[in-house]
Coordinates of N, CA and C in Angstrom, one line a residue:
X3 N 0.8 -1.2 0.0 CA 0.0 0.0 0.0 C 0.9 1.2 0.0
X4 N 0.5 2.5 -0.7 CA 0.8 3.4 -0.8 C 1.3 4.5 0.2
X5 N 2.5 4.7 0.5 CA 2.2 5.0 1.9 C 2.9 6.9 1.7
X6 N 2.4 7.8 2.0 CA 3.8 9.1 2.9 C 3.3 9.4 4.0
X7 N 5.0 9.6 4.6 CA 5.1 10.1 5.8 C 5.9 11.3 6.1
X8 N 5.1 12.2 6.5 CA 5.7 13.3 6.9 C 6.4 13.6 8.1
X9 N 7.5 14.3 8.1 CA 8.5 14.5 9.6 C 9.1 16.0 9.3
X10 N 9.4 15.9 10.9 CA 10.0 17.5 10.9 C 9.3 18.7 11.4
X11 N 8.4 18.6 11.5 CA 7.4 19.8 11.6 C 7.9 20.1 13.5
X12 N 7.1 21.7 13.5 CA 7.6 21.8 15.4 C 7.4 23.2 15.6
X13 N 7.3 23.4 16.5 CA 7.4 24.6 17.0 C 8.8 25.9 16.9
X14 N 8.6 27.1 16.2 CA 10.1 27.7 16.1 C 9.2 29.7 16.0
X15 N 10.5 29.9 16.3 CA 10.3 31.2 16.2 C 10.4 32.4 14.9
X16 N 9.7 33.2 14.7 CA 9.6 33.6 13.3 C 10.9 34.1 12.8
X17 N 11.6 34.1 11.5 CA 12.8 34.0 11.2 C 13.5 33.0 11.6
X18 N 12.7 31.9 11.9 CA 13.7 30.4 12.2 C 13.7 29.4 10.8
X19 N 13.9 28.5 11.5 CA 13.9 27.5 9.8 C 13.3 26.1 10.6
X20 N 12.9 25.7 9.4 CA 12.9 24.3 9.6 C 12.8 22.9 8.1
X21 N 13.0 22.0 8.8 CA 13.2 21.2 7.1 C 12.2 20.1 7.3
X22 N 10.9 19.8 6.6 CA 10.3 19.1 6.5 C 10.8 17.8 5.4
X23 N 10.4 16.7 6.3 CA 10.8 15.2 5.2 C 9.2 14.8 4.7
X24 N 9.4 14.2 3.8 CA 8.5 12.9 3.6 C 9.1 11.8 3.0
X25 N 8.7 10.7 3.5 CA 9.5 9.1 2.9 C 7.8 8.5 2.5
X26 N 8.4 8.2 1.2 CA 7.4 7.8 0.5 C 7.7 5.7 0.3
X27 N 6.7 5.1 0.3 CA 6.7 3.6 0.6 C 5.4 2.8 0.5
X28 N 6.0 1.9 -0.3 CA 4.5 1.0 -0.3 C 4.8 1.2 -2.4
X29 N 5.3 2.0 -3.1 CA 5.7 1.8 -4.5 C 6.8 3.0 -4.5
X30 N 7.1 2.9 -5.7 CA 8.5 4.2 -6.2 C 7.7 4.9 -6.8
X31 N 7.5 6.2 -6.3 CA 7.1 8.0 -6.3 C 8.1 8.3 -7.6
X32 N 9.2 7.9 -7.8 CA 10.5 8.4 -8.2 C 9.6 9.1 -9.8
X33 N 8.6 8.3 -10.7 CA 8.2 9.3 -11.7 C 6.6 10.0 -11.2
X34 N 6.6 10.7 -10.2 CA 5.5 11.1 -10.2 C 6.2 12.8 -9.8
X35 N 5.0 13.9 -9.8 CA 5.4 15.1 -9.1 C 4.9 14.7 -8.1
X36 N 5.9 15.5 -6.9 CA 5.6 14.8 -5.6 C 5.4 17.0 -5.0
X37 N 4.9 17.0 -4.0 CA 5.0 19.1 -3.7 C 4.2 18.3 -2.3
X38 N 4.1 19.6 -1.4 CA 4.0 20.1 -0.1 C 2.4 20.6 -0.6
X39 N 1.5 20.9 0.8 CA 0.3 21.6 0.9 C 0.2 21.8 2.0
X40 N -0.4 23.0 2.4 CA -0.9 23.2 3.8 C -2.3 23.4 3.9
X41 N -2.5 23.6 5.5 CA -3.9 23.9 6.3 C -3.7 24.8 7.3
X42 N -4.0 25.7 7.5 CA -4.1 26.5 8.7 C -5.7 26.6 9.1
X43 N -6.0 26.5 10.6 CA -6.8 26.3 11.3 C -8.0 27.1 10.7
X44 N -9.1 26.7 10.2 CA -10.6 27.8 9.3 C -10.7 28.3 8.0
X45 N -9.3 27.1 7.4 CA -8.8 28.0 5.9 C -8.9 26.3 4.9
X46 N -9.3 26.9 3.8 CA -9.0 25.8 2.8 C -7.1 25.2 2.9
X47 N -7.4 24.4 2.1 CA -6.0 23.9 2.0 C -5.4 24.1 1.0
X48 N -4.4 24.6 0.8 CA -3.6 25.7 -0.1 C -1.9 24.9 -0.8
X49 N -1.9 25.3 -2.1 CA -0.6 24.8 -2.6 C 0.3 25.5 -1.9
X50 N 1.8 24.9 -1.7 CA 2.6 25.4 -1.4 C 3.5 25.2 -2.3
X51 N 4.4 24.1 -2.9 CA 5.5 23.9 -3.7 C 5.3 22.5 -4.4
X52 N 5.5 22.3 -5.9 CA 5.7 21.3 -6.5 C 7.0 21.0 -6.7
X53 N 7.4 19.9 -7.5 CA 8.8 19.1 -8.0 C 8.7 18.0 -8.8
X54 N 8.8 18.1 -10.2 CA 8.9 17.3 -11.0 C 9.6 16.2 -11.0
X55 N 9.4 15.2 -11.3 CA 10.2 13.7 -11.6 C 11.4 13.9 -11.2
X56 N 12.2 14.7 -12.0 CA 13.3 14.2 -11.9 C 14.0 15.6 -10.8
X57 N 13.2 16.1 -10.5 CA 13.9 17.3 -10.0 C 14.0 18.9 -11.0
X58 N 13.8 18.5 -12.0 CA 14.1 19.5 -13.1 C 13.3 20.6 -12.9
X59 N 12.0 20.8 -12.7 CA 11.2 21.7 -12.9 C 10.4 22.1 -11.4
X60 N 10.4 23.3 -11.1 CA 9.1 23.6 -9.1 C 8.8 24.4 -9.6
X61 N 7.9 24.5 -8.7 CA 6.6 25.2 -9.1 C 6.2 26.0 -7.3
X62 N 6.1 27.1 -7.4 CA 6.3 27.6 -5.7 C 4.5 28.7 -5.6
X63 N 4.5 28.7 -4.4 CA 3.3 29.7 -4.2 C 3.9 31.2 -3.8
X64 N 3.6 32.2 -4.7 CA 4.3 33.8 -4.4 C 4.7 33.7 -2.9
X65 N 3.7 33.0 -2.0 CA 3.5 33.6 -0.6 C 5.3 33.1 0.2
X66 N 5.3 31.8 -0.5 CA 6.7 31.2 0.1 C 7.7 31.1 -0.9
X67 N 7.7 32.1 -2.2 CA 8.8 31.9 -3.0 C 9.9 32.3 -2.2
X68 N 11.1 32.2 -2.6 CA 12.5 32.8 -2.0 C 12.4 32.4 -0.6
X69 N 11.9 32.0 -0.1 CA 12.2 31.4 1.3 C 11.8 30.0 1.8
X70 N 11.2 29.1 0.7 CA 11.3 27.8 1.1 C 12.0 27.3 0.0
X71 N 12.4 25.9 -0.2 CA 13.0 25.1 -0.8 C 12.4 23.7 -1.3
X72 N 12.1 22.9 -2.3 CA 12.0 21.8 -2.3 C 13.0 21.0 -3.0
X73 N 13.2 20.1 -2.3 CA 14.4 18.8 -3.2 C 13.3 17.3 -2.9
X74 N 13.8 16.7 -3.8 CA 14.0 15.4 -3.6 C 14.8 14.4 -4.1
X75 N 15.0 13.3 -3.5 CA 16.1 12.0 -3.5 C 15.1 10.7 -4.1
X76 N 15.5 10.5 -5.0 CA 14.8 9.5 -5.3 C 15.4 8.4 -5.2
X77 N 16.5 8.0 -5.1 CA 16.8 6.9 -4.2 C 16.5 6.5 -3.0
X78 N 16.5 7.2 -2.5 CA 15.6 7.5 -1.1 C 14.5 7.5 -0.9
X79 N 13.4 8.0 -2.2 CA 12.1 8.1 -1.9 C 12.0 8.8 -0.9
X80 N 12.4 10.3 -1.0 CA 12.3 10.8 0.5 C 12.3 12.5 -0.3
X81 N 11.5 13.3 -0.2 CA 11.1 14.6 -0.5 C 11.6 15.4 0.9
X82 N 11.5 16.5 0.6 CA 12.4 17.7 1.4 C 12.0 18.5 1.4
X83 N 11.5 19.6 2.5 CA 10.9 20.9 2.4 C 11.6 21.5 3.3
X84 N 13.1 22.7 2.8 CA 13.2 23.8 3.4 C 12.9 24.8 3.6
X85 N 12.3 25.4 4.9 CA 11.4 26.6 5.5 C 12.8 27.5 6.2
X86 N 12.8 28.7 5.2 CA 13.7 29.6 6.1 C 12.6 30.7 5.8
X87 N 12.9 31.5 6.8 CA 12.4 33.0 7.5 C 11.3 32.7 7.4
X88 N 11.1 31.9 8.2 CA 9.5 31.8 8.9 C 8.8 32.9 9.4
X89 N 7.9 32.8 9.5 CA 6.5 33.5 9.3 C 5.4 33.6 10.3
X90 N 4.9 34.0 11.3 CA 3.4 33.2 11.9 C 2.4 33.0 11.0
X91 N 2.4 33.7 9.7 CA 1.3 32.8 8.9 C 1.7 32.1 7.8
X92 N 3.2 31.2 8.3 CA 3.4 30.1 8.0 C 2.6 28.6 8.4
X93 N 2.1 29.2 9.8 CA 1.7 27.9 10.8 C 0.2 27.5 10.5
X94 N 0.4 26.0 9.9 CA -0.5 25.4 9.3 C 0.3 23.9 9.7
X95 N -0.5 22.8 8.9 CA -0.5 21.5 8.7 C 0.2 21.4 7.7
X96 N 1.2 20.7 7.3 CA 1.6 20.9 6.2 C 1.7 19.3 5.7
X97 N 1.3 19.1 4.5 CA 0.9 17.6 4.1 C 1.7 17.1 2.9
X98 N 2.5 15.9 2.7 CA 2.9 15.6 1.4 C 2.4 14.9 0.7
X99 N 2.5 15.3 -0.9 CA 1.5 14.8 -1.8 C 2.2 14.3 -3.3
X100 N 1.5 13.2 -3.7 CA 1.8 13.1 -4.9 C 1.0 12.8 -6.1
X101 N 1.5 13.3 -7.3 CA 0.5 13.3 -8.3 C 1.2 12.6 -9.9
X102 N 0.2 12.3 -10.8 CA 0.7 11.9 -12.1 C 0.4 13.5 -12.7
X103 N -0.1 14.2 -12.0 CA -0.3 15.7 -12.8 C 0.6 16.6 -12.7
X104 N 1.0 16.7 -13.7 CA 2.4 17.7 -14.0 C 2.4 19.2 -13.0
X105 N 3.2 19.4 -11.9 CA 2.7 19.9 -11.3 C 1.8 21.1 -10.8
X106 N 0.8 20.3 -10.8 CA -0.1 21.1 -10.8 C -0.6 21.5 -8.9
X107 N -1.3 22.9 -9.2 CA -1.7 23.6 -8.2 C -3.1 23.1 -7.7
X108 N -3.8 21.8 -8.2 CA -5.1 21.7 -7.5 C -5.4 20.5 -7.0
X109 N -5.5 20.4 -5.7 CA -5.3 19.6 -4.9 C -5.7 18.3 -5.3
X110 N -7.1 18.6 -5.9 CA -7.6 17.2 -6.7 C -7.4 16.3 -7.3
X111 N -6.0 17.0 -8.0 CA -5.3 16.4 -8.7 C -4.3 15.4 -7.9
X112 N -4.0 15.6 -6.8 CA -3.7 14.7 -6.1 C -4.0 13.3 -5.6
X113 N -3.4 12.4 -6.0 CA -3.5 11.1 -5.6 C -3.4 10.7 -4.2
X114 N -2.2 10.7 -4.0 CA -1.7 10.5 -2.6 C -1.1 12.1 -1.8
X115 N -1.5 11.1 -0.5 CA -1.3 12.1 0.7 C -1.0 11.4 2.3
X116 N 0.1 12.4 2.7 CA 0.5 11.8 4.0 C -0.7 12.2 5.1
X117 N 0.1 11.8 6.5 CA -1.2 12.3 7.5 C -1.1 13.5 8.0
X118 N 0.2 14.4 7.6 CA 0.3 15.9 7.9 C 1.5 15.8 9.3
X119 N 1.9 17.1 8.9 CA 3.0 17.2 10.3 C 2.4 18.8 10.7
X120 N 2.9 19.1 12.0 CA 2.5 20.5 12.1 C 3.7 21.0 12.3
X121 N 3.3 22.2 11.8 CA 4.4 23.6 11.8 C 3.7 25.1 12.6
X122 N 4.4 25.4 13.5 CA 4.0 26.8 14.3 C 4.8 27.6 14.6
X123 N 4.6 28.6 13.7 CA 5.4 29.7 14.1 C 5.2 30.5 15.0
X124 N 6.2 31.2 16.0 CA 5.6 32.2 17.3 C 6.2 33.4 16.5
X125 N 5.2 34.2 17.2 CA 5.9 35.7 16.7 C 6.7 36.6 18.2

């Protein structure tokens, strides 16, 4: 069975960092777009970053461009989300996802999904 797992997530202060994992298991992710989404408490759930197959091509949301990061290892089956200069309206649920849709910004298009990690930023 298809599995992601998200890690990393935590409590930090605004201007802090943090690096979100996902390890993907149960098949190889390695040709799919694999990106990040969040939730903050009373809000729809919102794109945050894509990553193509092989790494070649992301796709970012204005809100977190130039200050987050996505990578991933596909030997690993393990996705990456770098969070620098955090934010308090960073702090949401942040969930990893993957798709056969090029990456795309709508959630629907998503296949798979982990169970979410939390991230909170204090101001």
């Amino acid at each position: 069975q298809a599995q992601l797992v998200e890690s990393g997530g935590g409590l930090v202060q605004a201007g802090g960092s943090l690096r979100l994992s996902c390890a993907a298991s149960g098949r190889t992710f390695s040709s799919y777009t694999m990106g990040w989404f969040r939730q903050a408490p009373g809000k729809e759930r919102e794109f945050v970053v894509a990553i193509s197959w092989n790494g070649g091509s992301t796709r970012y949301a204005d809100s977190v461009r130039g200050r987050f990061t996505i990578s991933r290892d596909n030997v690993k089956n393990t996705v990456y989300l770098q969070m620098n200069s955090l934010k308090p309206e960073d702090t949401a649920v942040y969930y990893c996802a993957a798709t056969s849709a090029i990456l795309s910004r709508i959630s629907d298009r998503w296949a798979y999904w982990g169970q979410g990690t939390q991230v909170t930023v204090s101001s």
